Coordinates of C-alpha atoms in Angstrom, one line a residue:
M1 CA 0.0 0.0 0.0
A2 CA 1.4 3.4 -1.0
V3 CA 2.3 6.0 1.6
R4 CA 1.5 9.6 1.0
I5 CA 3.4 12.5 2.5
I6 CA 1.4 15.7 2.3
P7 CA 2.6 19.1 3.6
L8 CA -0.3 21.3 4.6
G9 CA 1.9 24.1 6.0
G10 CA 5.5 25.2 6.6
L11 CA 6.9 24.4 3.1
G12 CA 7.2 27.7 1.4
E13 CA 6.8 29.9 4.5
V14 CA 8.3 30.2 8.0
G15 CA 5.6 29.0 10.4
M16 CA 2.3 27.2 10.2
N17 CA 4.0 23.8 10.2
A18 CA 1.7 20.8 9.5
L19 CA 2.5 17.6 7.6
L20 CA 0.2 14.7 6.9
I21 CA 1.4 11.1 6.6
E22 CA -1.2 8.8 5.0
E23 CA -1.5 5.1 4.4
D24 CA -4.4 2.7 3.7
G25 CA -7.0 5.5 4.1
R26 CA -5.7 6.5 7.6
R27 CA -3.6 9.5 8.4
V28 CA -1.6 11.1 11.2
L29 CA -0.7 14.8 11.3
V30 CA 2.7 15.9 12.5
D31 CA 2.3 19.4 14.2
C32 CA -0.3 22.0 13.5
G33 CA 1.1 25.5 13.9
V34 CA 0.2 29.1 13.2
M35 CA 1.9 31.8 11.3
F36 CA 1.8 35.5 12.3
P37 CA 0.8 38.1 9.8
N38 CA 2.9 40.9 8.4
D39 CA 1.9 44.6 8.2
Q40 CA 0.1 44.0 4.9
V41 CA -2.5 41.6 6.4
L42 CA -4.9 43.8 8.3
G43 CA -7.0 43.0 11.3
V44 CA -6.0 39.3 11.7
E45 CA -4.1 37.6 14.4
V46 CA -2.8 34.4 13.0
A47 CA -3.0 32.1 10.0
I48 CA -3.6 28.3 10.4
P49 CA -3.3 25.6 7.7
D50 CA -6.3 25.0 5.4
L51 CA -7.7 21.7 6.6
T52 CA -9.9 21.1 3.5
Y53 CA -8.1 17.9 2.5
V54 CA -8.3 16.4 6.0
R55 CA -12.0 17.2 5.9
E56 CA -12.6 15.7 2.5
A57 CA -10.4 12.6 3.1
G58 CA -12.4 11.6 6.2
G59 CA -10.5 13.0 9.2
L60 CA -7.5 12.0 11.3
D61 CA -6.3 9.2 13.6
A62 CA -4.0 11.3 15.7
V63 CA -1.6 14.2 16.0
L64 CA 2.1 13.9 16.7
V65 CA 3.7 17.1 18.2
T66 CA 7.4 17.7 17.9
H67 CA 7.7 20.6 20.4
G68 CA 5.8 23.4 22.0
H69 CA 6.5 26.5 19.8
E70 CA 3.4 28.3 18.5
D71 CA 4.4 27.6 14.9
H72 CA 3.9 23.9 15.7
I73 CA 1.1 23.8 18.2
G74 CA -0.8 27.1 17.8
G75 CA -3.3 25.7 15.3
L76 CA -4.3 22.8 17.5
P77 CA -7.4 24.4 19.0
S78 CA -8.9 25.0 15.5
L79 CA -7.9 21.5 14.4
L80 CA -9.1 19.6 17.5
R81 CA -12.4 21.5 17.7
E82 CA -13.3 19.8 14.4
F83 CA -11.3 16.6 14.7
P84 CA -11.1 15.6 18.4
V85 CA -8.3 13.1 18.1
P86 CA -5.5 12.1 20.5
V87 CA -2.4 14.3 20.7
H88 CA 1.0 12.6 21.3
G89 CA 3.9 14.6 22.6
T90 CA 6.5 14.8 25.3
R91 CA 5.8 15.9 28.9
F92 CA 6.6 19.6 28.6
T93 CA 5.0 20.0 25.2
L94 CA 1.8 18.4 26.4
R95 CA 1.6 20.8 29.3
L96 CA 1.8 23.7 26.9
V97 CA -0.8 22.0 24.7
R98 CA -3.1 21.3 27.7
E99 CA -3.1 24.9 28.8
R100 CA -3.8 26.2 25.3
L101 CA -6.7 23.8 24.8
A102 CA -8.1 24.7 28.2
E103 CA -8.4 28.3 27.1
H104 CA -10.6 27.1 24.2
G105 CA -12.6 24.6 26.3
I106 CA -11.3 21.7 24.3
D107 CA -10.8 18.2 25.9
V108 CA -9.0 15.5 23.9
P109 CA -6.8 12.6 25.0
L110 CA -3.2 13.8 25.5
R111 CA -0.7 10.9 25.4
E112 CA 2.8 11.4 26.8
V113 CA 5.7 9.9 24.8
E114 CA 9.3 9.4 25.6
P115 CA 12.4 9.3 23.4
R116 CA 13.4 5.8 22.3
R117 CA 10.1 4.3 23.3
S118 CA 8.0 3.2 20.3
F119 CA 4.2 3.4 20.3
A120 CA 1.3 2.7 17.9
V121 CA -0.3 5.7 16.3
G122 CA -2.9 5.3 13.5
P123 CA -1.6 2.7 11.0
F124 CA 2.0 3.3 12.1
Q125 CA 4.6 2.7 14.8
A126 CA 6.4 5.8 15.8
E127 CA 9.5 6.4 18.0
P128 CA 10.4 9.9 19.4
L129 CA 14.0 10.9 18.7
R130 CA 15.6 13.4 21.1
V131 CA 16.7 16.6 19.4
T132 CA 18.1 19.9 20.7
H133 CA 16.1 23.0 20.1
S134 CA 15.4 26.4 21.7
I135 CA 12.7 24.8 23.9
P136 CA 12.8 21.8 26.3
D137 CA 11.6 18.3 25.4
A138 CA 11.8 18.7 21.6
V139 CA 11.8 15.5 19.5
G140 CA 11.6 14.3 16.0
Y141 CA 9.9 11.1 15.0
A142 CA 10.9 7.9 13.2
I143 CA 7.6 6.6 11.7
E144 CA 7.5 3.0 10.5
T145 CA 5.2 2.7 7.4
G146 CA 4.5 -0.1 5.0
E147 CA 7.2 1.4 2.8
G148 CA 9.8 1.7 5.4
F149 CA 10.9 4.3 8.0
V150 CA 10.1 8.0 7.5
V151 CA 12.2 10.2 9.7
H152 CA 10.8 13.7 10.6
T153 CA 13.4 15.8 12.4
G154 CA 11.1 18.5 13.8
D155 CA 13.1 21.6 14.5
Y156 CA 16.7 20.8 15.6
K157 CA 20.3 21.8 15.9
I158 CA 23.4 20.0 16.9
D159 CA 24.7 21.6 20.1
L160 CA 27.5 19.8 22.0
T161 CA 27.1 22.0 25.0
P162 CA 23.4 22.6 25.5
V163 CA 22.4 24.5 28.7
G164 CA 19.6 22.0 29.4
G165 CA 21.7 18.9 28.7
E166 CA 19.4 17.7 25.9
R167 CA 21.7 16.7 23.1
L168 CA 20.4 15.5 19.8
D169 CA 20.4 11.6 19.9
L170 CA 22.8 11.3 16.9
G171 CA 23.4 7.6 17.8
R172 CA 19.7 6.7 17.3
F173 CA 19.5 8.6 14.1
T174 CA 22.5 6.7 12.9
E175 CA 20.9 3.4 13.9
Y176 CA 17.9 4.2 11.8
G177 CA 20.2 5.1 8.9
R178 CA 21.8 1.7 9.1
A179 CA 18.4 0.0 9.2
G180 CA 17.3 2.0 6.1
V181 CA 15.3 5.2 5.9
V182 CA 13.1 5.6 2.9
A183 CA 12.6 9.4 3.5
L184 CA 14.2 12.1 5.6
L185 CA 12.0 15.2 6.2
S186 CA 14.4 17.8 7.7
D187 CA 14.3 21.3 9.1
S188 CA 15.5 23.9 6.6
T189 CA 15.2 27.2 8.5
N190 CA 18.9 27.9 8.6
A191 CA 19.9 26.0 5.4
E192 CA 21.3 29.2 3.8
R193 CA 23.7 29.7 6.7
E194 CA 27.1 28.1 6.4
G195 CA 29.0 26.6 9.3
W196 CA 27.6 25.8 12.7
S197 CA 25.0 27.5 14.9
V198 CA 26.1 29.2 18.1
S199 CA 25.9 27.0 21.2
E200 CA 23.5 28.0 23.9
A201 CA 26.4 27.9 26.3
A202 CA 28.1 30.7 24.3
V203 CA 25.0 32.9 24.8
A204 CA 25.3 32.5 28.6
E205 CA 29.0 33.7 28.2
G206 CA 27.9 36.6 26.1
F207 CA 25.4 37.7 28.8
V208 CA 28.2 37.8 31.4
R209 CA 30.1 40.7 29.8
R210 CA 27.0 42.7 29.1
F211 CA 25.7 42.2 32.6
R212 CA 29.0 43.3 34.1
E213 CA 29.2 46.4 32.0
A214 CA 25.6 47.5 32.7
K215 CA 25.3 50.2 35.4
G216 CA 21.6 50.5 35.5
R217 CA 18.7 48.2 34.9
I218 CA 19.0 45.2 32.5
L219 CA 16.1 44.1 30.3
V220 CA 16.4 40.8 28.3
A221 CA 13.9 40.3 25.6
L222 CA 13.4 36.7 24.5
F223 CA 11.0 34.0 23.4
A224 CA 8.9 33.0 26.4
S225 CA 9.5 29.3 25.6
N226 CA 13.3 29.5 25.8
V227 CA 13.5 28.0 29.2
H228 CA 17.2 27.3 28.9
R229 CA 18.0 31.0 28.4
V230 CA 15.7 32.0 31.2
Q231 CA 17.8 29.6 33.4
S232 CA 21.0 31.3 32.3
V233 CA 19.7 34.8 33.1
L234 CA 18.4 33.7 36.5
D235 CA 21.7 32.1 37.5
L236 CA 23.7 35.1 36.3
A237 CA 21.5 37.6 38.1
A238 CA 21.7 35.6 41.3
G239 CA 25.5 35.6 41.1
M240 CA 25.6 39.3 40.6
G241 CA 23.2 40.2 43.4
R242 CA 20.4 41.3 41.1
K243 CA 16.7 40.4 41.4
V244 CA 14.6 39.2 38.4
V245 CA 11.0 40.1 37.4
L246 CA 9.2 38.2 34.7
A247 CA 7.3 40.6 32.5
G248 CA 4.7 39.0 30.3
R249 CA 2.0 36.4 30.9
S250 CA 3.4 33.7 28.6
L251 CA 6.8 34.1 30.1
A252 CA 5.4 33.7 33.7
N253 CA 3.3 30.7 32.6
N254 CA 6.2 28.9 30.9
A255 CA 8.4 29.5 33.9
R256 CA 5.8 28.1 36.2
I257 CA 5.3 25.0 34.1
S258 CA 9.0 24.5 33.8
Q259 CA 9.5 24.7 37.5
E260 CA 6.7 22.2 38.2
L261 CA 8.3 19.8 35.8
G262 CA 11.8 20.3 37.2
L263 CA 13.1 21.9 33.9
L264 CA 13.8 25.3 35.6
S265 CA 15.7 25.8 38.9
V266 CA 15.0 29.2 40.4
P267 CA 17.7 30.4 42.9
A268 CA 16.2 31.3 46.2
G269 CA 14.9 34.8 46.5
V270 CA 15.8 35.9 43.0
L271 CA 12.3 36.2 41.5
I272 CA 10.2 39.2 42.6
D273 CA 6.8 40.6 41.5
D274 CA 6.1 43.8 39.6
A275 CA 5.4 46.0 42.7
V276 CA 8.7 45.1 44.3
A277 CA 10.5 45.6 41.0
A278 CA 9.2 49.1 40.4
A279 CA 10.6 50.2 43.8
L280 CA 14.0 48.5 43.4
P281 CA 17.1 50.5 42.5
P282 CA 17.9 50.1 38.8
E283 CA 21.3 48.6 39.4
R284 CA 19.7 45.7 41.3
L285 CA 17.1 44.7 38.7
V286 CA 16.9 42.4 35.7
V287 CA 13.7 42.3 33.7
L288 CA 13.0 39.2 31.6
A289 CA 10.4 40.4 29.0
S290 CA 8.3 39.0 26.3
G291 CA 8.0 41.0 23.1
A292 CA 11.2 40.3 21.3
Q293 CA 9.3 40.3 18.0
G294 CA 7.8 43.7 18.4
E295 CA 4.3 42.5 19.3
P296 CA 2.3 45.6 20.1
N297 CA 0.7 44.4 23.3
S298 CA 3.8 42.7 24.7
A299 CA 5.4 43.6 27.9
L300 CA 8.4 45.2 26.3
A301 CA 6.3 47.2 23.8
R302 CA 4.2 48.6 26.7
M303 CA 7.3 49.5 28.7
S304 CA 8.7 51.4 25.7
V305 CA 5.7 53.7 25.9
G306 CA 5.6 53.8 29.7
D307 CA 2.6 51.5 30.2
Y308 CA 3.5 48.4 32.1
H309 CA 2.9 48.0 35.9
G310 CA 5.1 50.8 36.9
L311 CA 8.0 49.6 34.7
R312 CA 9.1 51.9 31.9
I313 CA 12.3 52.4 29.9
E314 CA 14.6 55.0 31.3
P315 CA 18.0 56.5 30.3
G316 CA 20.8 54.1 31.4
D317 CA 18.8 50.9 30.9
T318 CA 20.4 48.2 28.9
V319 CA 18.0 46.2 26.6
I320 CA 19.3 43.0 25.2
F321 CA 17.4 41.4 22.3
S322 CA 18.2 37.7 22.8
S323 CA 16.4 36.7 19.6
R324 CA 16.4 37.4 15.9
A325 CA 13.4 38.8 14.0
I326 CA 11.2 36.2 12.5
P327 CA 10.8 36.9 8.7
G328 CA 8.0 39.4 8.4
N329 CA 8.6 41.0 11.8
E330 CA 11.6 43.1 10.9
I331 CA 9.7 46.4 10.6
A332 CA 7.9 45.9 14.0
V333 CA 11.2 45.0 15.7
G334 CA 12.9 48.0 14.2
Q335 CA 10.1 50.4 15.3
L336 CA 10.4 49.0 18.9
V337 CA 14.2 49.4 18.9
N338 CA 13.8 53.0 17.9
R339 CA 11.3 53.7 20.7
L340 CA 13.6 52.2 23.2
A341 CA 16.6 54.2 21.9
K342 CA 14.5 57.4 22.1
R343 CA 13.9 56.7 25.8
G344 CA 17.7 56.6 26.4
A345 CA 18.2 52.8 26.5
V346 CA 21.3 51.1 25.2
V347 CA 20.1 48.4 22.8
I348 CA 22.1 45.3 22.2
D349 CA 21.3 42.6 19.7
R350 CA 22.9 39.5 18.2
A351 CA 24.7 41.7 15.6
L352 CA 26.7 43.3 18.3
D353 CA 27.3 40.4 20.6
A354 CA 26.7 36.7 21.1
V355 CA 23.4 37.2 23.0
H356 CA 21.3 34.9 20.9
A357 CA 21.7 31.4 19.5
S358 CA 19.3 30.0 16.9
G359 CA 17.5 26.7 17.6
H360 CA 17.9 25.6 14.0
A361 CA 20.7 23.7 12.4
Q362 CA 23.0 25.4 9.9
A363 CA 24.6 23.8 6.8
E364 CA 27.4 21.8 8.6
E365 CA 24.9 20.4 11.2
Q366 CA 22.6 19.4 8.4
K367 CA 25.4 17.6 6.7
I368 CA 26.1 15.6 9.9
L369 CA 22.5 14.5 10.1
L370 CA 22.3 13.6 6.4
D371 CA 25.5 11.5 6.8
A372 CA 24.0 9.7 9.9
V373 CA 20.6 8.9 8.3
R374 CA 21.7 8.4 4.7
P375 CA 18.1 8.4 3.4
E376 CA 17.0 7.0 0.0
H377 CA 14.8 10.2 -0.4
F378 CA 15.2 13.6 1.0
V379 CA 12.5 16.3 1.5
P380 CA 13.5 19.7 3.0
I381 CA 10.7 21.0 5.3
H382 CA 10.2 24.1 7.5
G383 CA 11.2 27.2 5.5
E384 CA 10.7 29.6 2.6
Y385 CA 11.3 28.2 -0.8
R386 CA 14.9 29.5 -1.0
M387 CA 15.7 27.7 2.3
L388 CA 14.2 24.5 1.1
L389 CA 16.3 24.8 -2.1
A390 CA 19.5 25.5 -0.1
H391 CA 18.9 22.4 2.0
A392 CA 18.3 20.3 -1.1
R393 CA 21.6 21.4 -2.5
T394 CA 23.3 20.3 0.7
A395 CA 21.6 16.9 0.4
L396 CA 23.0 16.5 -3.1
R397 CA 26.5 17.4 -1.9
M398 CA 26.1 14.7 0.7
G399 CA 25.4 12.0 -1.9
V400 CA 21.6 11.8 -2.0
P401 CA 20.8 11.2 -5.7
A402 CA 19.1 14.0 -7.6
S403 CA 16.2 11.6 -8.4
G404 CA 15.7 11.2 -4.6
V405 CA 15.5 14.9 -3.6
F406 CA 12.1 16.5 -3.7
V407 CA 11.6 20.3 -3.1
V408 CA 7.8 20.7 -2.7
E409 CA 5.5 23.3 -1.2
D410 CA 2.2 23.2 0.7
G411 CA -0.4 21.0 -1.0
E412 CA 2.1 19.1 -3.2
A413 CA 1.7 15.5 -2.2
L414 CA 4.5 12.9 -2.4
V415 CA 3.8 9.2 -2.9
V416 CA 6.2 6.4 -1.8
E417 CA 5.4 3.1 -3.5
G418 CA 7.6 0.1 -4.2
G419 CA 10.5 1.9 -2.5
R420 CA 10.4 4.9 -4.8
M421 CA 9.1 8.4 -4.3
R422 CA 7.2 10.4 -6.8
L423 CA 5.0 13.5 -7.0
G424 CA 1.3 12.7 -6.5
E425 CA -1.9 14.6 -7.1
P426 CA -1.9 18.0 -5.3
V427 CA -4.4 18.6 -2.5
P428 CA -6.2 21.7 -1.4
S429 CA -4.0 23.9 0.8
G430 CA -3.5 27.5 1.9
R431 CA -3.9 29.8 4.8
V432 CA -7.0 30.4 6.9
W433 CA -6.7 33.8 8.6
L434 CA -8.3 34.2 12.0
D435 CA -9.7 37.6 13.0
A436 CA -8.0 39.3 15.9
R437 CA -11.4 39.5 17.7
G438 CA -13.2 36.2 18.1
G439 CA -11.0 33.9 16.1
L440 CA -13.4 33.8 13.1
D441 CA -12.2 32.9 9.6
V442 CA -11.4 35.9 7.4
S443 CA -11.7 35.3 3.7
E444 CA -9.2 36.4 1.1
L445 CA -11.9 38.8 -0.3
V446 CA -12.3 40.5 3.0
L447 CA -8.5 40.9 3.3
R448 CA -8.3 42.4 -0.2
E449 CA -11.1 44.9 0.7
R450 CA -9.2 45.9 3.9
E451 CA -6.0 46.3 1.9
Q452 CA -7.8 48.5 -0.7
I453 CA -9.4 50.7 2.0
S454 CA -6.1 51.1 3.8
G455 CA -4.3 52.0 0.6
Q456 CA -6.8 54.0 -1.4
G457 CA -9.5 55.0 1.0
L458 CA -13.3 54.6 1.1
L459 CA -16.1 56.3 -0.9
M460 CA -19.7 56.1 0.4
V461 CA -22.4 57.0 -2.2
L462 CA -26.0 57.6 -1.0
V463 CA -29.2 57.9 -2.8
V464 CA -32.8 58.0 -1.6
A465 CA -35.6 57.0 -4.0
D466 CA -39.4 56.5 -4.0
R467 CA -40.1 52.8 -3.8
K468 CA -43.2 53.0 -6.0
T469 CA -42.3 55.5 -8.7
G470 CA -38.5 55.3 -8.7
E471 CA -38.2 59.1 -8.4
I472 CA -34.9 60.2 -6.9
L473 CA -35.8 62.1 -3.7
R474 CA -32.2 62.8 -2.5
G475 CA -28.7 62.5 -3.8
P476 CA -26.5 61.1 -5.1
E477 CA -24.3 62.3 -2.2
I478 CA -20.7 61.3 -1.7
L479 CA -18.7 61.0 1.5
G480 CA -15.0 60.1 1.3
R481 CA -12.7 58.9 3.9
G482 CA -8.9 58.6 3.2
V483 CA -9.3 59.5 -0.5
A484 CA -6.7 62.0 -1.7
H485 CA -7.9 65.1 -3.5
L486 CA -11.6 64.5 -2.9
E487 CA -12.4 67.9 -1.3
E488 CA -16.1 68.7 -1.5
G489 CA -16.7 71.0 -4.4
G490 CA -13.4 70.1 -6.0
P491 CA -13.1 68.7 -9.6
L492 CA -12.8 65.1 -8.6
F493 CA -15.7 65.3 -6.2
E494 CA -17.9 67.0 -8.7
A495 CA -17.0 64.5 -11.5
A496 CA -17.9 61.6 -9.2
V497 CA -21.2 63.1 -8.3
A498 CA -22.0 63.9 -11.9
S499 CA -21.1 60.4 -13.0
A500 CA -23.3 58.8 -10.4
R501 CA -26.2 61.1 -11.3
E502 CA -25.7 60.2 -15.0
A503 CA -25.8 56.5 -14.2
L504 CA -29.1 56.9 -12.2
S505 CA -30.6 59.0 -15.0
A506 CA -29.9 56.2 -17.5
M507 CA -32.0 53.8 -15.6
P508 CA -35.7 53.3 -16.4
P509 CA -38.0 54.5 -13.5
E510 CA -39.2 50.9 -12.8
A511 CA -35.5 49.8 -12.3
R512 CA -35.0 52.5 -9.7
T513 CA -37.5 50.9 -7.4
A514 CA -35.0 48.1 -6.5
A515 CA -32.2 48.9 -4.1
P516 CA -29.7 46.4 -5.6
A517 CA -30.1 47.9 -9.1
L518 CA -29.7 51.5 -7.7
E519 CA -26.5 50.4 -5.8
D520 CA -25.0 48.8 -8.9
A521 CA -25.6 52.0 -10.9
L522 CA -24.0 54.2 -8.2
S523 CA -21.0 51.9 -7.9
H524 CA -20.5 51.8 -11.7
G525 CA -20.9 55.5 -12.1
V526 CA -18.4 56.4 -9.4
R527 CA -15.8 53.8 -10.4
R528 CA -16.0 55.0 -14.0
V529 CA -14.5 58.3 -12.8
F530 CA -11.6 56.7 -10.9
R531 CA -10.8 54.3 -13.7
R532 CA -9.5 57.5 -15.6
E533 CA -7.3 58.3 -12.6
P534 CA -4.0 56.1 -12.7
G535 CA -3.4 54.3 -9.5
R536 CA -6.6 55.5 -7.9
R537 CA -9.0 52.7 -6.9
P538 CA -10.8 53.6 -3.6
A539 CA -13.3 51.1 -2.3
V540 CA -16.8 52.2 -3.1
L541 CA -19.7 51.5 -0.8
P542 CA -23.1 52.3 -2.4
L543 CA -26.2 52.7 -0.3
A544 CA -29.7 53.0 -1.7
V545 CA -32.7 53.8 0.6
L546 CA -36.2 53.4 -0.6
L547 CA -39.1 55.4 1.0

């Protein structure tokens, strides 16, 4: 029976990771994440994978989760609300999943797994493989199918000195390589970067110098899930006689969960609350803050405008960005840095010092894994197209035959049959945008309308007519918002009114007794004027009232 590998998200973009593995009419989904919008996508909070194919194919058997980052678990509430199937993951990951599902009132079986312990899932046997990433308890999976082993790395790096002690289990990957791996699906996020990624231990060393040089308050902006880095900051602050406050709900929640699971050890007396922190002398305080991606409602963003529980950025503060901007967030991060600088803060990022280490393997690490697994077929996953292509080139250099390397994007299915991989029939795929208020789906049409209004403005055209005779009682009247050069009485304004009036006059009286027909005429008349204006396409909202 053929095995199908179907990416629904994460191949062709950074984020929204979701990959389906199907055999004998049954299917398992590896991860279901979100992607955050850029400035061009208005009024939405996140995108999740389009699940049309899962719906049409008859549902799922289960979900395998590689780790607890939002781009891997953030879409689970939407998925599980429709398909309430078991979720398999490691202990820390499932705690994050449980809290996320509880917020949405969703209850499904959560089944804890451990590295090197195989378990049945759908039509497959799966074994978690320990990997190193920027969050605890991350794993990949070796999935035994009817066509052989498919290895999914999840997000990984090879760090010989990880702060949390969780080294990638290269020995187990190698054992699978010796047994024979029909397909390796591997993280491509840093495939364009030559060499090795920075060790997390080096980041701890980079903090030491900056902490010693800082005379005032120190703020460290990082991902809330980077428990290992939180540990480094806590230990360093304790050694230097500073107290630490956690600024941001997600940061506090992750720290609490990590403590409960024994993944975070907090030195006695180091953590304080907001009230104590606000009264503490600057030279005795470290603020661990969420918001390293410029999120407008994050703790750091609010501090930059003086609006966070008595904590605000002041001259002499040192702000360390222990992160890198996710593609699409560069503008927001740049704006945040400018606000911090205007308030007198010294801003330090990874370009100035080793204060951040990526959780993703670079080219040399990818070569090590390719050499260990030696797959018959290779599929780069997790990244924009150029990243996938760079990883594919690395695989070719490592001896994977060109006929066995497949660079595909979301919706492009792969079929493994008789030991060979080929392209299959594509499946429906795409992004489903969720509104910032209420989590409702936002269609592409609505997004285009929002973009048009934001870029060209809005014209409202009103007419009042007699519902029996079709006589125009009032109008047409035009009200513009955000439309350049539309001053009342001006030439463009008068031309639009005249064109709308002409369109109404061309209608027979009986047609003017129907509101839809009146609105069509108004819209056509006004748009006709703006078609003669290069680059001017405001949104037109006609309104007909019948009395």
